[in-house]
């Protein structure tokens, strides 16, 4: 990341916008890999702006792909698909088969995300359609990987296909993908070997062949000392706990699950340290920039250019207002939305919702499970709300929804939300988990300002919780 940041500064100083666009796109990609989607979208949109201004299709293809991945990461498959399709088209237009292959992998991944969401919402036909499309796109990518001799991409394709077949319940086809995977392992490395072992282990788990799964996953555990990432460790121990459970070895299953939890927490700590290091890099970059601007007396010009760029950034820049955990808008967005509502003439309503007994979820199931619950709530809100409504994570387990129309219409929408949460398959996250929400709704006629309406909604939420929870009060 430090090297690519230097590359950005170097090409910017040389006034080479195409090279700067490449550097910023890769910088955005790295930021996303570090779990920093807000910073990632800022760099990626700057990269796309530079690429568009120079009309360089290769740079446009790279930057568009990165933005697609960011939307995928934030569980917005529709937007991810649009951006990834565009990146594939651009790669094809210049005959770059490597880019075309990689971007097809990501386009397949975006479709699979849509399939997983459809499965969770109880829409099997849509899930099957999306996952089948993901398989088709990934097969196209695999053909290109073989044609170009890209064994790394081929392994990614086959591992992804195994996962998609597993979600479709076609376990034999998933197993065939992993057997074929072995043909491309000649130049693999420790992390790749780990990924192969735990992916095949999960295939056997899904197949009900727990002894085969356990053997592979124990081999993956032995490789941990040789390298890899926390993400790999997390997956290995999660799947190993399931294999032990399937074999009735409950003490070993619990031991493996504790390791899973341990690495999950270590991963969270690592993310925190990365954020701190990133803050240092940005601080140092800003300090050097300020010195350079002072010496060259170009501060005013640079600031004006930056403001112009910010004003021209379209809907993609709104991802800066996203909450990383849930994919919803964050508190910062709500403040700006309230300013807009003050001057709007059309009727609107505000709902305040709260996850019932959320503290007990954290206490009884772990904070990790609590995070997954909040992520699922975000998915449900995005899929159930109308295009004119906005969902915001207010803080903790509290959410705010701004809805167009009267309180009666808003209450109907909120009742659908309540039912969707109640009927969600929470056992997919953890056995024995059950989640409900309480909602308070208030309309634009019940108070003078959005903040006052929010207060009324909050009072109605309190009434809903006092009346027994899992209900809507307007």
mmCIF file of C-alpha atoms in Angstrom, residues 21-22 24-26 28-30 32-33 40-41 43-45 47-48 51-52 56-73 76 79-91 98-110 152 316:
data_model
loop_
_atom_site.group_PDB
_atom_site.id
_atom_site.type_symbol
_atom_site.label_atom_id
_atom_site.label_comp_id
_atom_site.label_asym_id
_atom_site.label_seq_id
_atom_site.Cartn_x
_atom_site.Cartn_y
_atom_site.Cartn_z
ATOM 1 C CA UNK A 21 -5.577 6.257 -12.770
ATOM 2 C CA UNK A 22 -3.960 2.776 -12.711
ATOM 3 C CA UNK A 24 -5.360 4.902 -7.775
ATOM 4 C CA UNK A 25 -7.417 1.920 -8.958
ATOM 5 C CA UNK A 26 -4.949 -0.538 -7.402
ATOM 6 C CA UNK A 28 -8.582 1.395 -4.002
ATOM 7 C CA UNK A 29 -8.414 -2.371 -4.480
ATOM 8 C CA UNK A 30 -5.821 -2.715 -1.703
ATOM 9 C CA UNK A 32 -10.855 -2.852 0.034
ATOM 10 C CA UNK A 33 -8.700 -5.924 0.758
ATOM 11 C CA UNK A 40 -11.576 2.421 -1.302
ATOM 12 C CA UNK A 41 -14.526 4.042 -3.072
ATOM 13 C CA UNK A 43 -9.739 6.261 -4.591
ATOM 14 C CA UNK A 44 -11.655 4.160 -7.123
ATOM 15 C CA UNK A 45 -13.939 7.030 -8.156
ATOM 16 C CA UNK A 47 -9.328 6.627 -10.739
ATOM 17 C CA UNK A 48 -12.447 6.337 -12.894
ATOM 18 C CA UNK A 51 -9.624 7.307 -16.833
ATOM 19 C CA UNK A 52 -12.794 8.851 -18.291
ATOM 20 C CA UNK A 56 -8.239 5.252 -21.917
ATOM 21 C CA UNK A 57 -10.290 2.006 -22.093
ATOM 22 C CA UNK A 58 -7.766 -0.125 -20.211
ATOM 23 C CA UNK A 59 -7.674 2.278 -17.265
ATOM 24 C CA UNK A 60 -11.471 2.609 -17.451
ATOM 25 C CA UNK A 61 -11.790 -1.176 -17.380
ATOM 26 C CA UNK A 62 -9.580 -1.507 -14.277
ATOM 27 C CA UNK A 63 -11.222 1.339 -12.345
ATOM 28 C CA UNK A 64 -14.754 0.193 -13.231
ATOM 29 C CA UNK A 65 -13.914 -3.328 -12.077
ATOM 30 C CA UNK A 66 -12.647 -2.073 -8.711
ATOM 31 C CA UNK A 67 -15.856 -0.116 -8.161
ATOM 32 C CA UNK A 68 -17.849 -3.231 -9.043
ATOM 33 C CA UNK A 69 -15.921 -5.233 -6.447
ATOM 34 C CA UNK A 70 -16.621 -2.543 -3.826
ATOM 35 C CA UNK A 71 -20.359 -2.805 -4.481
ATOM 36 C CA UNK A 72 -20.065 -6.599 -4.297
ATOM 37 C CA UNK A 73 -18.223 -6.289 -0.980
ATOM 38 C CA UNK A 76 -25.192 -4.562 -3.524
ATOM 39 C CA UNK A 79 -24.818 -2.258 -8.852
ATOM 40 C CA UNK A 80 -21.866 -4.644 -8.800
ATOM 41 C CA UNK A 81 -23.214 -6.460 -11.859
ATOM 42 C CA UNK A 82 -23.668 -3.213 -13.809
ATOM 43 C CA UNK A 83 -20.111 -2.067 -13.128
ATOM 44 C CA UNK A 84 -18.553 -5.508 -13.698
ATOM 45 C CA UNK A 85 -20.407 -5.948 -17.015
ATOM 46 C CA UNK A 86 -19.009 -2.607 -18.143
ATOM 47 C CA UNK A 87 -15.464 -3.598 -17.127
ATOM 48 C CA UNK A 88 -15.752 -6.860 -19.124
ATOM 49 C CA UNK A 89 -17.016 -4.965 -22.190
ATOM 50 C CA UNK A 90 -14.075 -2.554 -22.007
ATOM 51 C CA UNK A 91 -11.567 -5.413 -21.654
ATOM 52 C CA UNK A 98 -6.291 -11.357 -18.911
ATOM 53 C CA UNK A 99 -8.513 -8.494 -17.760
ATOM 54 C CA UNK A 100 -11.523 -10.112 -19.417
ATOM 55 C CA UNK A 101 -10.862 -13.352 -17.519
ATOM 56 C CA UNK A 102 -10.404 -11.674 -14.131
ATOM 57 C CA UNK A 103 -13.387 -9.372 -14.514
ATOM 58 C CA UNK A 104 -15.604 -12.303 -15.569
ATOM 59 C CA UNK A 105 -14.648 -14.004 -12.294
ATOM 60 C CA UNK A 106 -15.840 -10.930 -10.405
ATOM 61 C CA UNK A 107 -19.005 -10.639 -12.508
ATOM 62 C CA UNK A 108 -19.786 -14.255 -11.631
ATOM 63 C CA UNK A 109 -19.166 -13.462 -7.973
ATOM 64 C CA UNK A 110 -21.601 -10.527 -8.086
ATOM 65 C CA UNK A 152 -3.970 -18.956 -10.622
ATOM 66 C CA UNK A 316 -20.659 6.087 -6.712
#
